[in-house]
Amino acid sequence: MAATRTTEDRAAAHPPAPPAQSALPALPGLSPRAVGMAALLLTVAIWAAFALSARALGASTLLPADAALLRFGVPLVVLAPALWRRRRRLAAVRPGPAAKIVCGAGVPFFLAAMYGGSLTSAAFVGAIVPGMVPLFVSVLMAAGGRPAPRGTQAAGLVLIVAGVAALVSRHLTALDADVLLGTGTLLVASGFWALYTVGLREVDLDPVGSIGLLCLPSLAVIVLLTLTGVLPSGLAHAAGADIALFLVVQGLGVGLCAGLLYAFAIRRLGPERSAVVGSLSPAVVVLLATVLLDERPTLPVVIGVPLITLGVVLANRRPRRLRSGAGEARTG
């Protein structure tokens, strides 16, 4: 009879990568959990700002290539000394995982998210891009031989699909081609981000190294596309206020702070609690878009966003037997 490999055997054959060192110092007077929660809430705010900037790009003097230059260039400038010290570890990353990271969160993802946002709304960006990631990750993991989600996790994935269907329902009946195209493009962007999520699990890099692995080739690609005229740039003639806004939101916020803060939050709170709080991002985007961009949430948005939020919470829940096993491991 053929021998079957237990969970312990698989864990021994593929030990988890050592946890990344915290990039943020402990704050006096606050518990580690409180600091982790603060970091996670800041991350959610940055994610919301990304969705808003995707929608606002069309009304600015910047072009998508300009925003991409700021998104990938600023983190490299800020982290240059730290990345130089990690150059050997970066060079040792296998091509497969590196390609997943670079394609998943690099230029293809960025352009898809920005284009999709220009055709839809901030609510669509904030709900569809992060909301569909658990479904796409499950598909990728199942394609790699992992068991398909069941129970609560499967129910969460169904709710996510129902939420996205609710978002686009009004535009299906009215046949709004631009919104449907934008929605499809945002789904592609979400699929890219799922690829990035899977790739991150396959590399042994701390958050700073992961940012470098993403930004360095992405900046090279966007510079090449700009110099060859494939993507036009208007950075030289853009308004200073627009440059400053996207430098802060995309370069410092999304490109630098979100990656460091989210990794820190996961270390302090654990992946499950982080995913639950992070699922608030779509709702935050809708609220901010109402205030800042004068977007009035329609009935499909009011129905779809809560469904997606609840679906993400359920899809990120670990099975009870895994949680109890983890508790026994901690107390044993």
mmCIF file with all atom_site columns, N, CA, C and O in Angstrom, residues 5-31:
data_model
loop_
_atom_site.group_PDB
_atom_site.id
_atom_site.type_symbol
_atom_site.label_atom_id
_atom_site.label_alt_id
_atom_site.label_comp_id
_atom_site.label_asym_id
_atom_site.label_entity_id
_atom_site.label_seq_id
_atom_site.pdbx_PDB_ins_code
_atom_site.Cartn_x
_atom_site.Cartn_y
_atom_site.Cartn_z
_atom_site.occupancy
_atom_site.B_iso_or_equiv
_atom_site.pdbx_formal_charge
_atom_site.auth_seq_id
_atom_site.auth_comp_id
_atom_site.auth_asym_id
_atom_site.auth_atom_id
_atom_site.pdbx_PDB_model_num
ATOM 1   N N  . ARG A 1 5  ? 1.452  11.025 2.946  1.00 0.00 ? 5  ARG A N  1
ATOM 2   C CA . ARG A 1 5  ? 2.212  12.007 3.714  1.00 0.00 ? 5  ARG A CA 1
ATOM 3   C C  . ARG A 1 5  ? 1.282  12.761 4.629  1.00 0.00 ? 5  ARG A C  1
ATOM 4   O O  . ARG A 1 5  ? 0.260  13.292 4.205  1.00 0.00 ? 5  ARG A O  1
ATOM 5   N N  . THR A 1 6  ? 1.597  12.822 5.886  1.00 0.00 ? 6  THR A N  1
ATOM 6   C CA . THR A 1 6  ? 0.796  13.561 6.856  1.00 0.00 ? 6  THR A CA 1
ATOM 7   C C  . THR A 1 6  ? 1.111  15.034 6.776  1.00 0.00 ? 6  THR A C  1
ATOM 8   O O  . THR A 1 6  ? 2.055  15.458 6.106  1.00 0.00 ? 6  THR A O  1
ATOM 9   N N  . THR A 1 7  ? 0.293  15.809 7.492  1.00 0.00 ? 7  THR A N  1
ATOM 10  C CA . THR A 1 7  ? 0.546  17.250 7.539  1.00 0.00 ? 7  THR A CA 1
ATOM 11  C C  . THR A 1 7  ? 1.904  17.545 8.131  1.00 0.00 ? 7  THR A C  1
ATOM 12  O O  . THR A 1 7  ? 2.625  18.434 7.676  1.00 0.00 ? 7  THR A O  1
ATOM 13  N N  . GLU A 1 8  ? 2.287  16.762 9.154  1.00 0.00 ? 8  GLU A N  1
ATOM 14  C CA . GLU A 1 8  ? 3.593  16.993 9.771  1.00 0.00 ? 8  GLU A CA 1
ATOM 15  C C  . GLU A 1 8  ? 4.711  16.679 8.804  1.00 0.00 ? 8  GLU A C  1
ATOM 16  O O  . GLU A 1 8  ? 5.740  17.359 8.771  1.00 0.00 ? 8  GLU A O  1
ATOM 17  N N  . ASP A 1 9  ? 4.527  15.600 7.976  1.00 0.00 ? 9  ASP A N  1
ATOM 18  C CA . ASP A 1 9  ? 5.553  15.266 6.989  1.00 0.00 ? 9  ASP A CA 1
ATOM 19  C C  . ASP A 1 9  ? 5.738  16.387 5.987  1.00 0.00 ? 9  ASP A C  1
ATOM 20  O O  . ASP A 1 9  ? 6.854  16.761 5.617  1.00 0.00 ? 9  ASP A O  1
ATOM 21  N N  . ARG A 1 10 ? 4.599  16.931 5.524  1.00 0.00 ? 10 ARG A N  1
ATOM 22  C CA . ARG A 1 10 ? 4.694  18.008 4.536  1.00 0.00 ? 10 ARG A CA 1
ATOM 23  C C  . ARG A 1 10 ? 5.331  19.243 5.140  1.00 0.00 ? 10 ARG A C  1
ATOM 24  O O  . ARG A 1 10 ? 6.099  19.952 4.494  1.00 0.00 ? 10 ARG A O  1
ATOM 25  N N  . ALA A 1 11 ? 4.995  19.530 6.401  1.00 0.00 ? 11 ALA A N  1
ATOM 26  C CA . ALA A 1 11 ? 5.590  20.696 7.056  1.00 0.00 ? 11 ALA A CA 1
ATOM 27  C C  . ALA A 1 11 ? 7.083  20.518 7.216  1.00 0.00 ? 11 ALA A C  1
ATOM 28  O O  . ALA A 1 11 ? 7.863  21.468 7.078  1.00 0.00 ? 11 ALA A O  1
ATOM 29  N N  . ALA A 1 12 ? 7.494  19.283 7.514  1.00 0.00 ? 12 ALA A N  1
ATOM 30  C CA . ALA A 1 12 ? 8.929  19.052 7.665  1.00 0.00 ? 12 ALA A CA 1
ATOM 31  C C  . ALA A 1 12 ? 9.656  19.145 6.338  1.00 0.00 ? 12 ALA A C  1
ATOM 32  O O  . ALA A 1 12 ? 10.799 19.598 6.254  1.00 0.00 ? 12 ALA A O  1
ATOM 33  N N  . ALA A 1 13 ? 8.971  18.706 5.258  1.00 0.00 ? 13 ALA A N  1
ATOM 34  C CA . ALA A 1 13 ? 9.608  18.762 3.940  1.00 0.00 ? 13 ALA A CA 1
ATOM 35  C C  . ALA A 1 13 ? 9.686  20.183 3.418  1.00 0.00 ? 13 ALA A C  1
ATOM 36  O O  . ALA A 1 13 ? 10.598 20.530 2.672  1.00 0.00 ? 13 ALA A O  1
ATOM 37  N N  . HIS A 1 14 ? 8.718  21.005 3.785  1.00 0.00 ? 14 HIS A N  1
ATOM 38  C CA . HIS A 1 14 ? 8.694  22.397 3.319  1.00 0.00 ? 14 HIS A CA 1
ATOM 39  C C  . HIS A 1 14 ? 8.520  23.307 4.515  1.00 0.00 ? 14 HIS A C  1
ATOM 40  O O  . HIS A 1 14 ? 7.417  23.824 4.750  1.00 0.00 ? 14 HIS A O  1
ATOM 41  N N  . PRO A 1 15 ? 9.539  23.531 5.298  1.00 0.00 ? 15 PRO A N  1
ATOM 42  C CA . PRO A 1 15 ? 9.390  24.366 6.488  1.00 0.00 ? 15 PRO A CA 1
ATOM 43  C C  . PRO A 1 15 ? 9.061  25.779 6.103  1.00 0.00 ? 15 PRO A C  1
ATOM 44  O O  . PRO A 1 15 ? 9.501  26.267 5.058  1.00 0.00 ? 15 PRO A O  1
ATOM 45  N N  . PRO A 1 16 ? 8.247  26.467 6.910  1.00 0.00 ? 16 PRO A N  1
ATOM 46  C CA . PRO A 1 16 ? 7.875  27.844 6.582  1.00 0.00 ? 16 PRO A CA 1
ATOM 47  C C  . PRO A 1 16 ? 9.073  28.761 6.658  1.00 0.00 ? 16 PRO A C  1
ATOM 48  O O  . PRO A 1 16 ? 10.022 28.523 7.411  1.00 0.00 ? 16 PRO A O  1
ATOM 49  N N  . ALA A 1 17 ? 9.022  29.813 5.849  1.00 0.00 ? 17 ALA A N  1
ATOM 50  C CA . ALA A 1 17 ? 10.107 30.785 5.871  1.00 0.00 ? 17 ALA A CA 1
ATOM 51  C C  . ALA A 1 17 ? 10.135 31.480 7.217  1.00 0.00 ? 17 ALA A C  1
ATOM 52  O O  . ALA A 1 17 ? 9.095  31.677 7.850  1.00 0.00 ? 17 ALA A O  1
ATOM 53  N N  . PRO A 1 18 ? 11.299 31.854 7.710  1.00 0.00 ? 18 PRO A N  1
ATOM 54  C CA . PRO A 1 18 ? 11.367 32.544 8.989  1.00 0.00 ? 18 PRO A CA 1
ATOM 55  C C  . PRO A 1 18 ? 10.623 33.849 8.922  1.00 0.00 ? 18 PRO A C  1
ATOM 56  O O  . PRO A 1 18 ? 10.603 34.513 7.884  1.00 0.00 ? 18 PRO A O  1
ATOM 57  N N  . PRO A 1 19 ? 9.926  34.256 10.001 1.00 0.00 ? 19 PRO A N  1
ATOM 58  C CA . PRO A 1 19 ? 9.132  35.491 9.966  1.00 0.00 ? 19 PRO A CA 1
ATOM 59  C C  . PRO A 1 19 ? 10.007 36.693 9.732  1.00 0.00 ? 19 PRO A C  1
ATOM 60  O O  . PRO A 1 19 ? 11.133 36.782 10.207 1.00 0.00 ? 19 PRO A O  1
ATOM 61  N N  . ALA A 1 20 ? 9.456  37.626 8.953  1.00 0.00 ? 20 ALA A N  1
ATOM 62  C CA . ALA A 1 20 ? 10.203 38.848 8.670  1.00 0.00 ? 20 ALA A CA 1
ATOM 63  C C  . ALA A 1 20 ? 10.364 39.656 9.941  1.00 0.00 ? 20 ALA A C  1
ATOM 64  O O  . ALA A 1 20 ? 9.491  39.705 10.792 1.00 0.00 ? 20 ALA A O  1
ATOM 65  N N  . GLN A 1 21 ? 11.471 40.295 10.072 1.00 0.00 ? 21 GLN A N  1
ATOM 66  C CA . GLN A 1 21 ? 11.691 41.148 11.228 1.00 0.00 ? 21 GLN A CA 1
ATOM 67  C C  . GLN A 1 21 ? 10.781 42.366 11.161 1.00 0.00 ? 21 GLN A C  1
ATOM 68  O O  . GLN A 1 21 ? 10.514 42.912 10.103 1.00 0.00 ? 21 GLN A O  1
ATOM 69  N N  . SER A 1 22 ? 10.307 42.760 12.299 1.00 0.00 ? 22 SER A N  1
ATOM 70  C CA . SER A 1 22 ? 9.399  43.903 12.344 1.00 0.00 ? 22 SER A CA 1
ATOM 71  C C  . SER A 1 22 ? 10.101 45.152 11.840 1.00 0.00 ? 22 SER A C  1
ATOM 72  O O  . SER A 1 22 ? 11.221 45.451 12.204 1.00 0.00 ? 22 SER A O  1
ATOM 73  N N  . ALA A 1 23 ? 9.404  45.858 10.951 1.00 0.00 ? 23 ALA A N  1
ATOM 74  C CA . ALA A 1 23 ? 9.986  47.082 10.403 1.00 0.00 ? 23 ALA A CA 1
ATOM 75  C C  . ALA A 1 23 ? 9.607  48.300 11.226 1.00 0.00 ? 23 ALA A C  1
ATOM 76  O O  . ALA A 1 23 ? 10.060 49.396 10.937 1.00 0.00 ? 23 ALA A O  1
ATOM 77  N N  . LEU A 1 24 ? 8.736  48.111 12.242 1.00 0.00 ? 24 LEU A N  1
ATOM 78  C CA . LEU A 1 24 ? 8.274  49.230 13.040 1.00 0.00 ? 24 LEU A CA 1
ATOM 79  C C  . LEU A 1 24 ? 8.643  49.003 14.494 1.00 0.00 ? 24 LEU A C  1
ATOM 80  O O  . LEU A 1 24 ? 8.553  47.892 15.010 1.00 0.00 ? 24 LEU A O  1
ATOM 81  N N  . PRO A 1 25 ? 9.051  50.034 15.199 1.00 0.00 ? 25 PRO A N  1
ATOM 82  C CA . PRO A 1 25 ? 9.401  49.870 16.604 1.00 0.00 ? 25 PRO A CA 1
ATOM 83  C C  . PRO A 1 25 ? 8.161  49.788 17.476 1.00 0.00 ? 25 PRO A C  1
ATOM 84  O O  . PRO A 1 25 ? 7.082  50.240 17.109 1.00 0.00 ? 25 PRO A O  1
ATOM 85  N N  . ALA A 1 26 ? 8.320  49.169 18.643 1.00 0.00 ? 26 ALA A N  1
ATOM 86  C CA . ALA A 1 26 ? 7.232  49.137 19.617 1.00 0.00 ? 26 ALA A CA 1
ATOM 87  C C  . ALA A 1 26 ? 7.045  50.524 20.227 1.00 0.00 ? 26 ALA A C  1
ATOM 88  O O  . ALA A 1 26 ? 8.009  51.246 20.464 1.00 0.00 ? 26 ALA A O  1
ATOM 89  N N  . LEU A 1 27 ? 5.791  50.910 20.448 1.00 0.00 ? 27 LEU A N  1
ATOM 90  C CA . LEU A 1 27 ? 5.505  52.219 20.992 1.00 0.00 ? 27 LEU A CA 1
ATOM 91  C C  . LEU A 1 27 ? 5.264  52.105 22.483 1.00 0.00 ? 27 LEU A C  1
ATOM 92  O O  . LEU A 1 27 ? 4.512  51.231 22.934 1.00 0.00 ? 27 LEU A O  1
ATOM 93  N N  . PRO A 1 28 ? 5.883  52.966 23.274 1.00 0.00 ? 28 PRO A N  1
ATOM 94  C CA . PRO A 1 28 ? 5.713  52.881 24.723 1.00 0.00 ? 28 PRO A CA 1
ATOM 95  C C  . PRO A 1 28 ? 4.273  53.166 25.116 1.00 0.00 ? 28 PRO A C  1
ATOM 96  O O  . PRO A 1 28 ? 3.609  54.040 24.561 1.00 0.00 ? 28 PRO A O  1
ATOM 97  N N  . GLY A 1 29 ? 3.773  52.406 26.092 1.00 0.00 ? 29 GLY A N  1
ATOM 98  C CA . GLY A 1 29 ? 2.429  52.623 26.611 1.00 0.00 ? 29 GLY A CA 1
ATOM 99  C C  . GLY A 1 29 ? 1.334  51.921 25.845 1.00 0.00 ? 29 GLY A C  1
ATOM 100 O O  . GLY A 1 29 ? 0.175  51.965 26.239 1.00 0.00 ? 29 GLY A O  1
ATOM 101 N N  . LEU A 1 30 ? 1.659  51.257 24.724 1.00 0.00 ? 30 LEU A N  1
ATOM 102 C CA . LEU A 1 30 ? 0.670  50.551 23.925 1.00 0.00 ? 30 LEU A CA 1
ATOM 103 C C  . LEU A 1 30 ? 1.027  49.072 23.862 1.00 0.00 ? 30 LEU A C  1
ATOM 104 O O  . LEU A 1 30 ? 2.195  48.712 23.736 1.00 0.00 ? 30 LEU A O  1
ATOM 105 N N  . SER A 1 31 ? 0.006  48.228 23.937 1.00 0.00 ? 31 SER A N  1
ATOM 106 C CA . SER A 1 31 ? 0.243  46.796 23.836 1.00 0.00 ? 31 SER A CA 1
ATOM 107 C C  . SER A 1 31 ? 0.604  46.440 22.392 1.00 0.00 ? 31 SER A C  1
ATOM 108 O O  . SER A 1 31 ? 0.254  47.168 21.454 1.00 0.00 ? 31 SER A O  1
#
